[in-house]
PDB file of C-alpha atoms in Angstrom:
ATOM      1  CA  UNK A   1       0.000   0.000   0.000  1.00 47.00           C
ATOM      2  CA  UNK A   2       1.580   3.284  -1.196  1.00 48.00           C
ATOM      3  CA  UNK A   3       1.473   6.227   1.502  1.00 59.00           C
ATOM      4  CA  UNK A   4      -1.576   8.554   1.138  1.00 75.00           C
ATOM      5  CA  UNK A   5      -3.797   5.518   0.153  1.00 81.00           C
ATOM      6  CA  UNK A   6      -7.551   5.981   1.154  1.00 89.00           C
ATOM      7  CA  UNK A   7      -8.408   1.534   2.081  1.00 92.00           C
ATOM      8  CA  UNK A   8     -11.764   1.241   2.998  1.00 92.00           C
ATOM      9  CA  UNK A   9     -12.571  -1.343   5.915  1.00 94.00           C
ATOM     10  CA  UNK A  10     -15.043  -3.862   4.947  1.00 93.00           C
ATOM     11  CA  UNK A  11     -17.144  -3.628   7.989  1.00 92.00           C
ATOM     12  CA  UNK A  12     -17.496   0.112   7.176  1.00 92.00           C
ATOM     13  CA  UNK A  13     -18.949  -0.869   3.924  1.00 91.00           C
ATOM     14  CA  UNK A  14     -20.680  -3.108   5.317  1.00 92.00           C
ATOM     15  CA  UNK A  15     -22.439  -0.503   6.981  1.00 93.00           C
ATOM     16  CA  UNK A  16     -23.163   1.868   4.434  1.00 92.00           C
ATOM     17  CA  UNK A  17     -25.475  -1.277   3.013  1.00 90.00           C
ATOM     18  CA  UNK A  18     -26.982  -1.297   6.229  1.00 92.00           C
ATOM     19  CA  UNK A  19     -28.769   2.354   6.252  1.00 93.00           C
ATOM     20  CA  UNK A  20     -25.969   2.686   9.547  1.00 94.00           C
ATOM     21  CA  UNK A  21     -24.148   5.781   7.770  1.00 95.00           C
ATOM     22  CA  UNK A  22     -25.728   8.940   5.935  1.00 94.00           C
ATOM     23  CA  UNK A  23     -22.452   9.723   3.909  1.00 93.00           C
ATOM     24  CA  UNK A  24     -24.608  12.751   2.807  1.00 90.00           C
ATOM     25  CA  UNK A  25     -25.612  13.953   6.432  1.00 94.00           C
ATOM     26  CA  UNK A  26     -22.999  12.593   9.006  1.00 96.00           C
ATOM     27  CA  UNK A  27     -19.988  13.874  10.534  1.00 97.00           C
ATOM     28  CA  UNK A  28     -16.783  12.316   9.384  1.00 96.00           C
ATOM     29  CA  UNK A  29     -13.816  13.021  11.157  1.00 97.00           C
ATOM     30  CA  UNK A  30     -10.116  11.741  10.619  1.00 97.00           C
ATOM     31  CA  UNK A  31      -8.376  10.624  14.075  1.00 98.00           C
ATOM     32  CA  UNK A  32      -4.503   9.874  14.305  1.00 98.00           C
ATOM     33  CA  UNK A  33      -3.287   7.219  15.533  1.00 98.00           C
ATOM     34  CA  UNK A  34       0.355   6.022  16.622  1.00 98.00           C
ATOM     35  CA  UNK A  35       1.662   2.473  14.824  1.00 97.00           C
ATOM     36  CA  UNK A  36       0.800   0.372  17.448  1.00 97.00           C
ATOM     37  CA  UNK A  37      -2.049  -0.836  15.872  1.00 95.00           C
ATOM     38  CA  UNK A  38      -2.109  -1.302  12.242  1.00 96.00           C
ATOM     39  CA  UNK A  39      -5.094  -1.011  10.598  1.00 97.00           C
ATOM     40  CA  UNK A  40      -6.634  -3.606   8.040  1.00 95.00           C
ATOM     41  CA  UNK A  41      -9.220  -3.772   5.246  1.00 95.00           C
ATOM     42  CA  UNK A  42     -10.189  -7.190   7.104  1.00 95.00           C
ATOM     43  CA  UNK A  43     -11.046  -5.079  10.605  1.00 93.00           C
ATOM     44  CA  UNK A  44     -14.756  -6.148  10.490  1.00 89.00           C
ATOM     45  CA  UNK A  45     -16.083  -3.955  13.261  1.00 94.00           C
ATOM     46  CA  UNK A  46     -13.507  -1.156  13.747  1.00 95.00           C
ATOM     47  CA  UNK A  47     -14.698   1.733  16.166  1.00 97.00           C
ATOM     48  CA  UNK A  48     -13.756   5.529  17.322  1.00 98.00           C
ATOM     49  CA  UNK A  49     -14.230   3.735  20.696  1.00 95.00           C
ATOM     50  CA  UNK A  50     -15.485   0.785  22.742  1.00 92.00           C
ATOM     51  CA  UNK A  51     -17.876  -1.996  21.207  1.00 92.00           C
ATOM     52  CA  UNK A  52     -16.270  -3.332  18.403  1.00 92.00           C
ATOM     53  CA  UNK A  53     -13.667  -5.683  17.235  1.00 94.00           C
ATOM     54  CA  UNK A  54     -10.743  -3.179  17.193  1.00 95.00           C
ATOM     55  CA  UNK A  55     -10.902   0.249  19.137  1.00 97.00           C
ATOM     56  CA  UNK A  56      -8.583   2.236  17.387  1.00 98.00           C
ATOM     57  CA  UNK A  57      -9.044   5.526  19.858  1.00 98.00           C
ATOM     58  CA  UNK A  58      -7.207   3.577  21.910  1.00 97.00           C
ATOM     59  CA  UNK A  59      -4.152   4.012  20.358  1.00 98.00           C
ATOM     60  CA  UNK A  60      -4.738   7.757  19.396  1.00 98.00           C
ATOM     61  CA  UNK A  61      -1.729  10.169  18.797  1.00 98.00           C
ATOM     62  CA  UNK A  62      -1.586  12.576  22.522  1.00 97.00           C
ATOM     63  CA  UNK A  63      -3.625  15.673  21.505  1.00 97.00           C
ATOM     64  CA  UNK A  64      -2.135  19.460  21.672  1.00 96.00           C
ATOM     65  CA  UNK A  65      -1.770  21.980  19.979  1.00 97.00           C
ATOM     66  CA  UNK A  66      -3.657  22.439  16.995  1.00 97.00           C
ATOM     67  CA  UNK A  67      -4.733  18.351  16.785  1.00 97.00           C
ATOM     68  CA  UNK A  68      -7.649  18.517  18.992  1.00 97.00           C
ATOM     69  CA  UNK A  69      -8.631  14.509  20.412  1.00 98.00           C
ATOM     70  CA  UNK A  70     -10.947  12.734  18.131  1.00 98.00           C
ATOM     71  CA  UNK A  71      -9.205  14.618  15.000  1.00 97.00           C
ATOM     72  CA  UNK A  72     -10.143  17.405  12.853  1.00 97.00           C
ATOM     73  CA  UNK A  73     -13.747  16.994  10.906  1.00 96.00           C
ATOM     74  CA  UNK A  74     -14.015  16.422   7.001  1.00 93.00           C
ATOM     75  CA  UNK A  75     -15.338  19.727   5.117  1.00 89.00           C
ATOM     76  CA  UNK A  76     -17.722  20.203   2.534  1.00 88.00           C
ATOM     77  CA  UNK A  77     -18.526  16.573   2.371  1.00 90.00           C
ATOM     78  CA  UNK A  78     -20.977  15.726  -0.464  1.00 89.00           C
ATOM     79  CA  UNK A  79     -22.610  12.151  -1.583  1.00 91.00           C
ATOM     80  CA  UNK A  80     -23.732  12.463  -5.648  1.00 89.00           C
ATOM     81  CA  UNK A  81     -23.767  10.789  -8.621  1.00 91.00           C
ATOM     82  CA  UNK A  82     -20.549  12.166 -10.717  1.00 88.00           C
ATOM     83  CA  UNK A  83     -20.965  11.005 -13.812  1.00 88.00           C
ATOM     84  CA  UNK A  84     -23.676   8.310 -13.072  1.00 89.00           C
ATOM     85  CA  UNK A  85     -20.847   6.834 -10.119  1.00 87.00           C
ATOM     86  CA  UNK A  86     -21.629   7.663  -6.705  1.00 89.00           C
ATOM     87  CA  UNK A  87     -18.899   9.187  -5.362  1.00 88.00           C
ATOM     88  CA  UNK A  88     -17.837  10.792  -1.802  1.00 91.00           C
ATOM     89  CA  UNK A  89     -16.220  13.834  -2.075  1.00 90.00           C
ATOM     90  CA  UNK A  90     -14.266  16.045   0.414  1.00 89.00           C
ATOM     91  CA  UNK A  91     -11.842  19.031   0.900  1.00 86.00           C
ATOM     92  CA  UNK A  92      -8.536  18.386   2.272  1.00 87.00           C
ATOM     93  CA  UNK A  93      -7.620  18.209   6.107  1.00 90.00           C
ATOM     94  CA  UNK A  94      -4.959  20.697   7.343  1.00 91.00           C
ATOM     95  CA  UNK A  95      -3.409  20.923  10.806  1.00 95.00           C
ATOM     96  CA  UNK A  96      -1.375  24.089  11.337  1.00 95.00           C
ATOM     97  CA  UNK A  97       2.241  23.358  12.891  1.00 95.00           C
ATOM     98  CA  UNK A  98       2.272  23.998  16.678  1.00 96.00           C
ATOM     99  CA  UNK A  99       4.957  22.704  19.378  1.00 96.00           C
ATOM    100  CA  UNK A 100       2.369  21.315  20.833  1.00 96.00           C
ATOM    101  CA  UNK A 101       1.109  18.789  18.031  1.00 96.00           C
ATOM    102  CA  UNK A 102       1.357  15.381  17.812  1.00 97.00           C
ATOM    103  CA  UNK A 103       4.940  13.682  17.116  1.00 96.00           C
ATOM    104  CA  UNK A 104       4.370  10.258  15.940  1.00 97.00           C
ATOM    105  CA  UNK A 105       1.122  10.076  13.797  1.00 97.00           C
ATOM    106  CA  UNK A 106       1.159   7.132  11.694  1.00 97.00           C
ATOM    107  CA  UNK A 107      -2.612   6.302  10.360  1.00 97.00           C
ATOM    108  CA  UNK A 108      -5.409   8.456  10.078  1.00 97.00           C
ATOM    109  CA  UNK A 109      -8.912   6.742  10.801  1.00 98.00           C
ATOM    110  CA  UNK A 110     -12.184   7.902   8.904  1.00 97.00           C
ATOM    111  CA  UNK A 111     -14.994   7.673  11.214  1.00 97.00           C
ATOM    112  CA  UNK A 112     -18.199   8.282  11.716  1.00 97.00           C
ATOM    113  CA  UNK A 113     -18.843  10.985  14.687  1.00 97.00           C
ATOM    114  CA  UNK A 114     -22.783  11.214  14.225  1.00 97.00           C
ATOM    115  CA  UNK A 115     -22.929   7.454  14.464  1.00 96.00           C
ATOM    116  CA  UNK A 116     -23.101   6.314  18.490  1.00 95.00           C
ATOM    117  CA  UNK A 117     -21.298   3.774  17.789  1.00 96.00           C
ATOM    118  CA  UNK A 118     -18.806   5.530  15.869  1.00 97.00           C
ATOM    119  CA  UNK A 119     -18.374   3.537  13.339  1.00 97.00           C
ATOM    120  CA  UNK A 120     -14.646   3.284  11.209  1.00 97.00           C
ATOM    121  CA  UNK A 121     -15.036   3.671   7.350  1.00 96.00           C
ATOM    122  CA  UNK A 122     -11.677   3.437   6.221  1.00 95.00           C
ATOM    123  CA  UNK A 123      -7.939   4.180   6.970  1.00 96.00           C
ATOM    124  CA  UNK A 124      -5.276   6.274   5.568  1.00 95.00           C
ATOM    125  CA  UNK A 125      -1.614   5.273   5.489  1.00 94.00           C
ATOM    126  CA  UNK A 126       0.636   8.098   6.342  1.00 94.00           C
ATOM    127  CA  UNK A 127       3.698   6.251   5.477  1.00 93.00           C
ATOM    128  CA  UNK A 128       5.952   6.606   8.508  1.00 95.00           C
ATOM    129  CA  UNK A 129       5.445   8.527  11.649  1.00 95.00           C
ATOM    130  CA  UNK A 130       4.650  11.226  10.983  1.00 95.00           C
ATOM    131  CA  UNK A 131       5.872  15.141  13.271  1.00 96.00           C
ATOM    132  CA  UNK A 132       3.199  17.150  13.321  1.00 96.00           C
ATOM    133  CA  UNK A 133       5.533  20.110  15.361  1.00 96.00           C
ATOM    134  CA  UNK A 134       7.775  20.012  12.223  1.00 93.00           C
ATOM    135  CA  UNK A 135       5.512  21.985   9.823  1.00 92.00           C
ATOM    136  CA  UNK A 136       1.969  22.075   8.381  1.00 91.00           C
ATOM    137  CA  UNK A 137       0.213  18.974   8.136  1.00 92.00           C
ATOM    138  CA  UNK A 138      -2.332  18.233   5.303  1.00 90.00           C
ATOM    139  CA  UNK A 139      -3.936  15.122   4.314  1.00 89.00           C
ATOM    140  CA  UNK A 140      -4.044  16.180   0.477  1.00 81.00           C
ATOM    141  CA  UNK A 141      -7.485  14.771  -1.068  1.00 75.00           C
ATOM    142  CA  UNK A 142      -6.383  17.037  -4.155  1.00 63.00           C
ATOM    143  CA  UNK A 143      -8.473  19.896  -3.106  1.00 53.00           C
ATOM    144  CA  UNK A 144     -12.466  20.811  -3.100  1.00 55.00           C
ATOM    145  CA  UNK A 145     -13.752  17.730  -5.552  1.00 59.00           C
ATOM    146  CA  UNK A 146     -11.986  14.760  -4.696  1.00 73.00           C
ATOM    147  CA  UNK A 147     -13.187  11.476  -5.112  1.00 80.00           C
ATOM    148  CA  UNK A 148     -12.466   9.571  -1.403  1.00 84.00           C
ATOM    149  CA  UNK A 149     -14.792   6.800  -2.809  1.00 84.00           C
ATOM    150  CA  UNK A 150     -16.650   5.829  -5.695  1.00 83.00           C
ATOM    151  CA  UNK A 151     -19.052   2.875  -6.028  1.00 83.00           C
ATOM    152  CA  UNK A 152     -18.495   2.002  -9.904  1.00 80.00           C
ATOM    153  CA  UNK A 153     -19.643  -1.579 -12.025  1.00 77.00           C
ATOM    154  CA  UNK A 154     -18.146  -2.847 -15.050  1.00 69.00           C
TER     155      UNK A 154
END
């Protein structure tokens, strides 16, 4: 898996079938975590939290500075039909550098806030650790109109 890869966990998709997540309505967040735990597409039931199969909070990055806990919130989320393929669509996350910020982020987790359960959708591999105090941080979706999934047949 090349750094920057979106992988979406199949218990996450799993869910969307379900009517458990609004991708149109909910709040998606991204929260760090340290390489302790590595995340998998196989993680049937990953959560934001107690409950499921793997509770990847537990192993979130110490918050400060400008990474506040639970991670920052995906913007200007929409859920359409681009093209006749649904598709997911968000702006990219920035955290500003602060001494303060997380040193050793390694994964990002996309999860669903809204949902009680808090649901994980997919994970993002940040290649390495990654120091948040060194500089600006951005997990680069390519800007306002990115695809972060599409549903597509052949």
């Amino acid at each position: 898996m090349a750094s920057g890869d979106i992988k979406w966990i199949s218990g996450g998709l799993l869910a969307i079938g379900k009517k458990i997540h609004d991708l149109s309505a909910d709040t998606l967040k991204v929260g760090l975590v340290t390489s302790v735990v590595t995340p998998a597409i196989a993680d049937t039931d990953g959560r934001w939290g107690a409950g499921g199969s793997v509770n990847y909070s537990t192993n979130e990055v110490t918050p400060g500075g400008n990474y506040s806990a639970g991670g920052p919130t995906l913007a200007s989320i929409t859920w359409t039909n681009v093209a006749n393929v649904p598709t997911l669509r968000a702006t990219d996350v920035a955290i500003a550098q602060h001494a303060s910020n997380p040193t050793n982020a390694r994964w990002g987790i996309i999860y669903n806030s809204t949902d009680a359960s808090k649901r994980a959708l997919a994970f993002i591999d940040l290649g390495s650790a990654r120091d948040l105090t060194a500089g600006a941080f951005t997990l680069d979706f390519g800007g306002a109109g990115t695809d972060i999934l599409t549903l597509t047949q052949s």
